[in-house]
mmCIF file of C-alpha atoms in Angstrom:
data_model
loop_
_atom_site.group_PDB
_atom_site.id
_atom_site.type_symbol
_atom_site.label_atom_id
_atom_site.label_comp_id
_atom_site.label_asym_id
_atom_site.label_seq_id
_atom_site.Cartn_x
_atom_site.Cartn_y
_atom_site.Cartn_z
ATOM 1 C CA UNK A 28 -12.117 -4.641 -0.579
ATOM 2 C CA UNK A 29 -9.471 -2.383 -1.848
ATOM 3 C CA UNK A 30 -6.158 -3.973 -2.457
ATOM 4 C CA UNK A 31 -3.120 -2.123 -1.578
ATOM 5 C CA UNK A 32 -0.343 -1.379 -4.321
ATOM 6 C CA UNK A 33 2.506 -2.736 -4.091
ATOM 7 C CA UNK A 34 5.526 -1.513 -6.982
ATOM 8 C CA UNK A 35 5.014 -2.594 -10.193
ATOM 9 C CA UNK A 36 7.891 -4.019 -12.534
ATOM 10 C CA UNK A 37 9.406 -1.345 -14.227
ATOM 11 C CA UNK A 38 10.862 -0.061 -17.806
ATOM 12 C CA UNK A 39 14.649 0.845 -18.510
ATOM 13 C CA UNK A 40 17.730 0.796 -16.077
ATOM 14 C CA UNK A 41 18.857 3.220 -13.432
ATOM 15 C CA UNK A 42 22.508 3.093 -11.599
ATOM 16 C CA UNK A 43 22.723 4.880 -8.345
ATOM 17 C CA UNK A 44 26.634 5.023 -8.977
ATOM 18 C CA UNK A 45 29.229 4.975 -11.488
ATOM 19 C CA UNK A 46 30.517 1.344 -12.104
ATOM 20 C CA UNK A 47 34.196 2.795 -13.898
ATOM 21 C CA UNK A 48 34.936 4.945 -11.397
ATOM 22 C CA UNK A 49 34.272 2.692 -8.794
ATOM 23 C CA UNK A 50 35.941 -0.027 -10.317
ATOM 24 C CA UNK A 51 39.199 2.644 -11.051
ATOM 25 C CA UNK A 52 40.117 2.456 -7.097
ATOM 26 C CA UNK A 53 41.907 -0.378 -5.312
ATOM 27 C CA UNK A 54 39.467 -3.160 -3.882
ATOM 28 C CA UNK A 55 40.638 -1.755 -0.328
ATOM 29 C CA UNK A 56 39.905 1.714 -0.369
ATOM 30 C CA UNK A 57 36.376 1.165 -2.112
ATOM 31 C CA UNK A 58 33.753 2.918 0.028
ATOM 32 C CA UNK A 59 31.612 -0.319 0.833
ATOM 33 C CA UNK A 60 28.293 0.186 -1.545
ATOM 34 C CA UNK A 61 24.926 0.709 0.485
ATOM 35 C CA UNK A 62 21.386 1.527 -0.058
ATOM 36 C CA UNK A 63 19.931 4.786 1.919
ATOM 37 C CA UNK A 64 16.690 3.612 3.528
ATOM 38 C CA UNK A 65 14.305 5.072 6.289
ATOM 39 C CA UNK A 66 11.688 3.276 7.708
ATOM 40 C CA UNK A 67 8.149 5.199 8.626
ATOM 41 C CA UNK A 68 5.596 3.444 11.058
ATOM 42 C CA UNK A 69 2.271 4.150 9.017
ATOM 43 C CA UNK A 70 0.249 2.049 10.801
ATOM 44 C CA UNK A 71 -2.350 2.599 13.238
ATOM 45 C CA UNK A 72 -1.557 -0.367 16.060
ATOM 46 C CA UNK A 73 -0.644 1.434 18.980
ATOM 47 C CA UNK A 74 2.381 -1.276 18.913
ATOM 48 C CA UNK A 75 5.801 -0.131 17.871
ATOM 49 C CA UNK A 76 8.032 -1.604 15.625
ATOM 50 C CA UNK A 77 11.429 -2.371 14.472
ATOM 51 C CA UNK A 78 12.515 -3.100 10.849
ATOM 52 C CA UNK A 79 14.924 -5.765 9.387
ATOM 53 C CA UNK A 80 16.606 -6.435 6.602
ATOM 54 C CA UNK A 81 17.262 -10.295 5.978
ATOM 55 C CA UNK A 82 17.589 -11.487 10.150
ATOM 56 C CA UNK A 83 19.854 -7.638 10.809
ATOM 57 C CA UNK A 84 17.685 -5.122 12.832
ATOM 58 C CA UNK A 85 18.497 -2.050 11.193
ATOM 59 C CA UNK A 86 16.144 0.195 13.394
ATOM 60 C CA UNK A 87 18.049 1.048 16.564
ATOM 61 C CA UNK A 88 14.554 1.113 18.710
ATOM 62 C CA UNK A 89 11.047 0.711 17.850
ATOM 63 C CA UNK A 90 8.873 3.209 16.172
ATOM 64 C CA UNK A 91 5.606 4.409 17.304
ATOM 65 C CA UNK A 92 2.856 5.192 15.055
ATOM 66 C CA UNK A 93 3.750 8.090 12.838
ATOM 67 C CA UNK A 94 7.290 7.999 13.571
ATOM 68 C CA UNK A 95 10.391 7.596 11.528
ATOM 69 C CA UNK A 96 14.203 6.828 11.802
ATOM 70 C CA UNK A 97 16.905 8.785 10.004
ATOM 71 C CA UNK A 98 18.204 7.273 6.420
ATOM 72 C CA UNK A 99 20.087 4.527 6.918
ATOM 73 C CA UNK A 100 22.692 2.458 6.003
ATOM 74 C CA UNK A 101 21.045 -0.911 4.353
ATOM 75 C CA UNK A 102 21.693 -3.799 2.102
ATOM 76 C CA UNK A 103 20.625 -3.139 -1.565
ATOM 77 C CA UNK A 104 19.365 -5.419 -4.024
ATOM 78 C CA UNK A 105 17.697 -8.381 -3.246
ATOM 79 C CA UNK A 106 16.178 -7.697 0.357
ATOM 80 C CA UNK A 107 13.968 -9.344 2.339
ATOM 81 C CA UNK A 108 12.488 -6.321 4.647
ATOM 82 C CA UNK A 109 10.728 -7.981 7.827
ATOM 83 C CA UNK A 110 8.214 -5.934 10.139
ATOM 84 C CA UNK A 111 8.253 -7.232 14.159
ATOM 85 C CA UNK A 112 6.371 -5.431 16.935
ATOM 86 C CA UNK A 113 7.775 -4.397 20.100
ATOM 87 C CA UNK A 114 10.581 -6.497 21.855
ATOM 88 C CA UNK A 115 8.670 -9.833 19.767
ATOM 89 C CA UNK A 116 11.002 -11.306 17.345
ATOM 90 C CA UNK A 117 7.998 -12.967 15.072
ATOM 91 C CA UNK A 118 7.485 -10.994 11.257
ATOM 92 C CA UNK A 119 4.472 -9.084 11.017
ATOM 93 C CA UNK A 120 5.345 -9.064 7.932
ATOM 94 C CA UNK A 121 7.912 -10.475 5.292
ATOM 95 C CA UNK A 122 8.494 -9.198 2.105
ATOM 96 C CA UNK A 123 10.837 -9.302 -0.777
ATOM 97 C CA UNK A 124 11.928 -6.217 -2.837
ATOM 98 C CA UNK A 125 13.957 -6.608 -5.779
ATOM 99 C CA UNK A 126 16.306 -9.355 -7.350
ATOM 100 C CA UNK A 127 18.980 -6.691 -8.769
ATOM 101 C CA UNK A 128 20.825 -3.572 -7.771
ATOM 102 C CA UNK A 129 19.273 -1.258 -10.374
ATOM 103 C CA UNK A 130 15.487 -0.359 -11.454
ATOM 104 C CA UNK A 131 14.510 -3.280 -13.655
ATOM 105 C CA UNK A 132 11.685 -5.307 -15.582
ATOM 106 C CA UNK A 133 12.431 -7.896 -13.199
ATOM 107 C CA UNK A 134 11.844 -6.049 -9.236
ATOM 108 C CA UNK A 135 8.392 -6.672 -9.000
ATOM 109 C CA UNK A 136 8.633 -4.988 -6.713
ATOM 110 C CA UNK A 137 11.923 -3.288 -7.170
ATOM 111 C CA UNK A 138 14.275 -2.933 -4.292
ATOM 112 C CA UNK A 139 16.830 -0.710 -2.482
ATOM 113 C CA UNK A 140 20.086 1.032 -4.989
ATOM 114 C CA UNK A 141 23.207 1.612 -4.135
ATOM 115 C CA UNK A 142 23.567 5.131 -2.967
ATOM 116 C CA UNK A 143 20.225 6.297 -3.765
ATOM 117 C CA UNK A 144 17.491 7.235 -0.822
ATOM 118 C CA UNK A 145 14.530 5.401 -0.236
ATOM 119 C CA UNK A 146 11.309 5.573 1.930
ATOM 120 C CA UNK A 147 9.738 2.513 3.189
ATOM 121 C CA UNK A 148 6.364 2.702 4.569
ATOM 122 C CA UNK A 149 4.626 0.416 6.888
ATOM 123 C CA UNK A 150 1.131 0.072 6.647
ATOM 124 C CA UNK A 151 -1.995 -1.822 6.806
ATOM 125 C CA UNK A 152 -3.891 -3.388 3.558
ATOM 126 C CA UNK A 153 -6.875 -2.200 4.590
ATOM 127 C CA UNK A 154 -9.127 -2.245 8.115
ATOM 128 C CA UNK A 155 -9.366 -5.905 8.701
ATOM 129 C CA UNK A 156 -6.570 -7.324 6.527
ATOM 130 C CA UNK A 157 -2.421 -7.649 7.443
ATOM 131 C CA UNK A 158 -0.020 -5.520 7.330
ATOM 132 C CA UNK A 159 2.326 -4.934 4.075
ATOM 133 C CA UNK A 160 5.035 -2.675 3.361
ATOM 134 C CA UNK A 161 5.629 -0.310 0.468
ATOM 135 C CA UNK A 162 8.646 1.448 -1.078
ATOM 136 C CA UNK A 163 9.634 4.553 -2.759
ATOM 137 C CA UNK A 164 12.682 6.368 -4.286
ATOM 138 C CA UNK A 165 13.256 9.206 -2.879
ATOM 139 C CA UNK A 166 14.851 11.886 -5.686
ATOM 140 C CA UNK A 167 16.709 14.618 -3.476
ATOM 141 C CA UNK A 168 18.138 17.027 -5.553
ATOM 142 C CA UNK A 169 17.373 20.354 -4.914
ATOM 143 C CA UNK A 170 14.123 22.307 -6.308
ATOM 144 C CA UNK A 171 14.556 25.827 -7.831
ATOM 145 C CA UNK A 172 15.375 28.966 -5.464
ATOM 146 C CA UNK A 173 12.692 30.247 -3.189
ATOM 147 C CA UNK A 174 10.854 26.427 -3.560
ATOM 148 C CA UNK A 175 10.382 22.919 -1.610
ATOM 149 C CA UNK A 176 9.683 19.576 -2.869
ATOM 150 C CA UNK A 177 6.492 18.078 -1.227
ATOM 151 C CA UNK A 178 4.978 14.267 -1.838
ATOM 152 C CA UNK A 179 1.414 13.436 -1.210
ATOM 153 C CA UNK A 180 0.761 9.796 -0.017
ATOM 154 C CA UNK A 181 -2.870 8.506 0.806
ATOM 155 C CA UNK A 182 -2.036 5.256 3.490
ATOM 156 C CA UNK A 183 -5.559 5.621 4.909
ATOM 157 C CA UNK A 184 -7.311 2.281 3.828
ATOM 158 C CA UNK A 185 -10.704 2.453 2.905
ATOM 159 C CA UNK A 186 -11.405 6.505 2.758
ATOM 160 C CA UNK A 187 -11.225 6.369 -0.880
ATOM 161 C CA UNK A 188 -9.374 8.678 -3.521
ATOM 162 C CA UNK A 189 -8.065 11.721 -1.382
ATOM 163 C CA UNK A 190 -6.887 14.864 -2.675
ATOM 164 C CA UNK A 191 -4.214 17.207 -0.330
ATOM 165 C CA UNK A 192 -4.763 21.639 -0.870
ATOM 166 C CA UNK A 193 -3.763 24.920 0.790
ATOM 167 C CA UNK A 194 -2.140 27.517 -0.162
ATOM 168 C CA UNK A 195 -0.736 26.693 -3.556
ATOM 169 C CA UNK A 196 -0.459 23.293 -2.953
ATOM 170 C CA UNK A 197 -3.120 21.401 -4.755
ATOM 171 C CA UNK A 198 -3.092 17.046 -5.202
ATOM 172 C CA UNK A 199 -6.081 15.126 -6.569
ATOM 173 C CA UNK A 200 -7.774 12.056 -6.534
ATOM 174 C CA UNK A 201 -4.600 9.687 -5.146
ATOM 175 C CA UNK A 202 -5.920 6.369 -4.151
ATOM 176 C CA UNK A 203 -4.936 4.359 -1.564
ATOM 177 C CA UNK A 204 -1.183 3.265 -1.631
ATOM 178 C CA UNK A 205 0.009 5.779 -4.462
ATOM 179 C CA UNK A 206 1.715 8.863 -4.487
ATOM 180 C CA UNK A 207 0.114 11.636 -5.863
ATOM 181 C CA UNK A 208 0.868 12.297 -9.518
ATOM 182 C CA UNK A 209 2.509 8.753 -9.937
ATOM 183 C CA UNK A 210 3.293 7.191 -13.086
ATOM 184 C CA UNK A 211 3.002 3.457 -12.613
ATOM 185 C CA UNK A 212 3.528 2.259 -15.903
ATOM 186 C CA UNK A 213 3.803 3.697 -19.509
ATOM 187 C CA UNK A 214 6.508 6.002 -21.102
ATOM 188 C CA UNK A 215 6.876 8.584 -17.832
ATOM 189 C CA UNK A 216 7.547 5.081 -15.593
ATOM 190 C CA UNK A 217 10.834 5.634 -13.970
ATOM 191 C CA UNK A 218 12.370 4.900 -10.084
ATOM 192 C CA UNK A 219 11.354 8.397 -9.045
ATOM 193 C CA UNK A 220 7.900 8.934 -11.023
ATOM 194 C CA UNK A 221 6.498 5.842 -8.766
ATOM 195 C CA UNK A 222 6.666 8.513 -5.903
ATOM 196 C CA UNK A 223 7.468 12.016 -7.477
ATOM 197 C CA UNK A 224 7.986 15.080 -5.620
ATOM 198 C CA UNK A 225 6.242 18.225 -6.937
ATOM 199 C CA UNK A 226 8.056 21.987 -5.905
ATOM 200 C CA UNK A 227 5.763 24.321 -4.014
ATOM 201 C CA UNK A 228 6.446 27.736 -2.446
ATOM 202 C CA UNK A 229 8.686 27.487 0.444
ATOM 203 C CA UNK A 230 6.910 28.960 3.578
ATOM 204 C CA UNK A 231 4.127 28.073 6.059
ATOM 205 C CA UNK A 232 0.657 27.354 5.203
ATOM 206 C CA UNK A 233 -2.177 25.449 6.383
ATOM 207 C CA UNK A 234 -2.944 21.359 4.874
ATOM 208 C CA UNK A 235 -5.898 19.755 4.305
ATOM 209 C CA UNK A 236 -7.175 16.713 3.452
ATOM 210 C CA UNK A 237 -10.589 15.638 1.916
ATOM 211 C CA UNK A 238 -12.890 13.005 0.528
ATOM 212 C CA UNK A 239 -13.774 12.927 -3.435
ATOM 213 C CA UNK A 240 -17.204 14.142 -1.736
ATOM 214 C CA UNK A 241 -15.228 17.325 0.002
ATOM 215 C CA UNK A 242 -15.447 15.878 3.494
ATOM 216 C CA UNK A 243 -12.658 17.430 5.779
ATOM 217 C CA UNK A 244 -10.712 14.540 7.335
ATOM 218 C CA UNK A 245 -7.663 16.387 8.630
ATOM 219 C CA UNK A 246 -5.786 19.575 8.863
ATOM 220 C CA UNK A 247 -2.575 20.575 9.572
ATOM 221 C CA UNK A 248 -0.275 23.702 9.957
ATOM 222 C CA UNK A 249 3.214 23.023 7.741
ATOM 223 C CA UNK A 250 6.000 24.893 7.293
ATOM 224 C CA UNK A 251 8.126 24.232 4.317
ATOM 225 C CA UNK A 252 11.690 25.530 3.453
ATOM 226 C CA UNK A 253 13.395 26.627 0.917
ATOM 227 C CA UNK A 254 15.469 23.787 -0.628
ATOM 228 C CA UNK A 255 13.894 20.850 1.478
ATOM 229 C CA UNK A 256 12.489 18.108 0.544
ATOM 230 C CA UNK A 257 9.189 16.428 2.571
ATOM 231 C CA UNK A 258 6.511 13.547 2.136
ATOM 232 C CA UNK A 259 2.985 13.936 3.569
ATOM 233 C CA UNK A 260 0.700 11.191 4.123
ATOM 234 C CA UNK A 261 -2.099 10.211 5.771
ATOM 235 C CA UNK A 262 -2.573 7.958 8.549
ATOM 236 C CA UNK A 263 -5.297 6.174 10.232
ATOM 237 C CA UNK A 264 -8.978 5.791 8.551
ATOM 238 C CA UNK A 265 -11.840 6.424 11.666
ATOM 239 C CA UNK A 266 -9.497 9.336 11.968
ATOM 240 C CA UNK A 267 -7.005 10.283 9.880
ATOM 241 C CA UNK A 268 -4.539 12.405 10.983
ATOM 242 C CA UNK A 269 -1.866 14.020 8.511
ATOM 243 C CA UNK A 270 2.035 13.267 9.054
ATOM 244 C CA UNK A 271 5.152 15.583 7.666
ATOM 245 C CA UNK A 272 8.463 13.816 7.017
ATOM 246 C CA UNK A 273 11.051 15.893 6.338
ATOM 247 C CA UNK A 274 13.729 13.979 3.773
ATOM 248 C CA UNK A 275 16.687 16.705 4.365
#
């Protein structure tokens, strides 16, 4: 059975804002300090679902399989994200990210910064086990002219290593629950290498997906522009489909 990653602790600090310039304005006309968090549906259930944060629904209705909400507003820090299905107020799932406002030692796994974007995925461990979320910093700057930013994420339990190609686009061997081209630990480890964006030609071309063996499990027709950024993952394992998030 494989075991689904979850965010490993991490090396070094990262501030999503500037403490002295913050701290320069008057207590009352301080911008109130959030994280910037959407919520994707990875799952295959045919049940929607909302999203939490502590007992606050911060989904505004439930999300279908393959959908997505907008970024938004969220607590930052130490947050419990919960998982419920349909109009049902029982947790799918409960999980804990982070016990600071920065990228620490001491996430395991780390959780929502002030002011930076995040993605949070849910998804299932594998065919017959629970569901469990995962999270990713999501770096938005903007790629260099005439390029996009793209993200390949395998969330199809049990297919194996997959590898995403077409058209000058070209990602290898990411296991289940990674991003491709991640750097989990080591020197490179960072908020942003744990899911890094790579830049690709801006422009249309067709996606597909395949086994280590070179067994077509999906395509898709994509059109990326110039100065976007996007995520692609997979969904679903006795068919896997391929989903396009756009970030901006």
């Amino acid at each position: 059975m494989k075991k689904l990653l979850i965010l490993p602790a991490a090396l070094g600090l990262l501030s999503g804002c500037n403490k002295a310039n913050y701290l320069d304005v008057n207590a009352s006309q301080r911008p109130p300090l959030a994280a910037n968090v959407r919520f994707v549906n990875a799952r295959t259930v045919s049940t929607p679902v909302n999203f939490w944060t502590f007992t606050t629904q911060v989904t505004s209705s439930p999300l279908a399989p393959g959908q997505f909400s907008t970024y938004l507003s969220t607590q930052y820090g130490n947050v419990q994200i919960n998982l419920t299905e349909g109009s049902g107020s029982s947790y799918k799932v409960s999980q804990q990210f982070g016990n600071s406002a920065t990228f620490s030692a001491s996430g395991g796994p780390n959780g929502p910064i002030p002011d930076f974007f995040h993605t949070v995925f849910a998804v299932r461990k594998n065919k017959s086990a629970a569901d469990s979320l995962i999270l990713f910093y999501d770096n938005l700057a903007a790629p260099a002219a005439g390029k996009a930013k793209l993200r390949f994420v395998n969330l199809s339990p049990d297919t194996g290593a997959l590898n995403l190609s077409g058209d000058g686009v070209s990602f290898r061997d990411v296991a289940y629950g990674r991003a491709a081209n991640s750097a989990i630990s080591g020197e490179k480890l960072s908020a942003y290498s744990l899911g890094p964006f790579e830049e690709v030609a801006a422009g249309s071309r067709s996606l597909q997906v395949t086994t280590a063996a070179g067994q077509v499990l999906a395509t898709a027709a994509a059109a990326f522009q110039e100065g976007k950024a996007y995520t692609v993952f997979t969904q679903g394992t006795a068919t896997v489909r391929l989903v396009i998030l756009p970030h901006n």
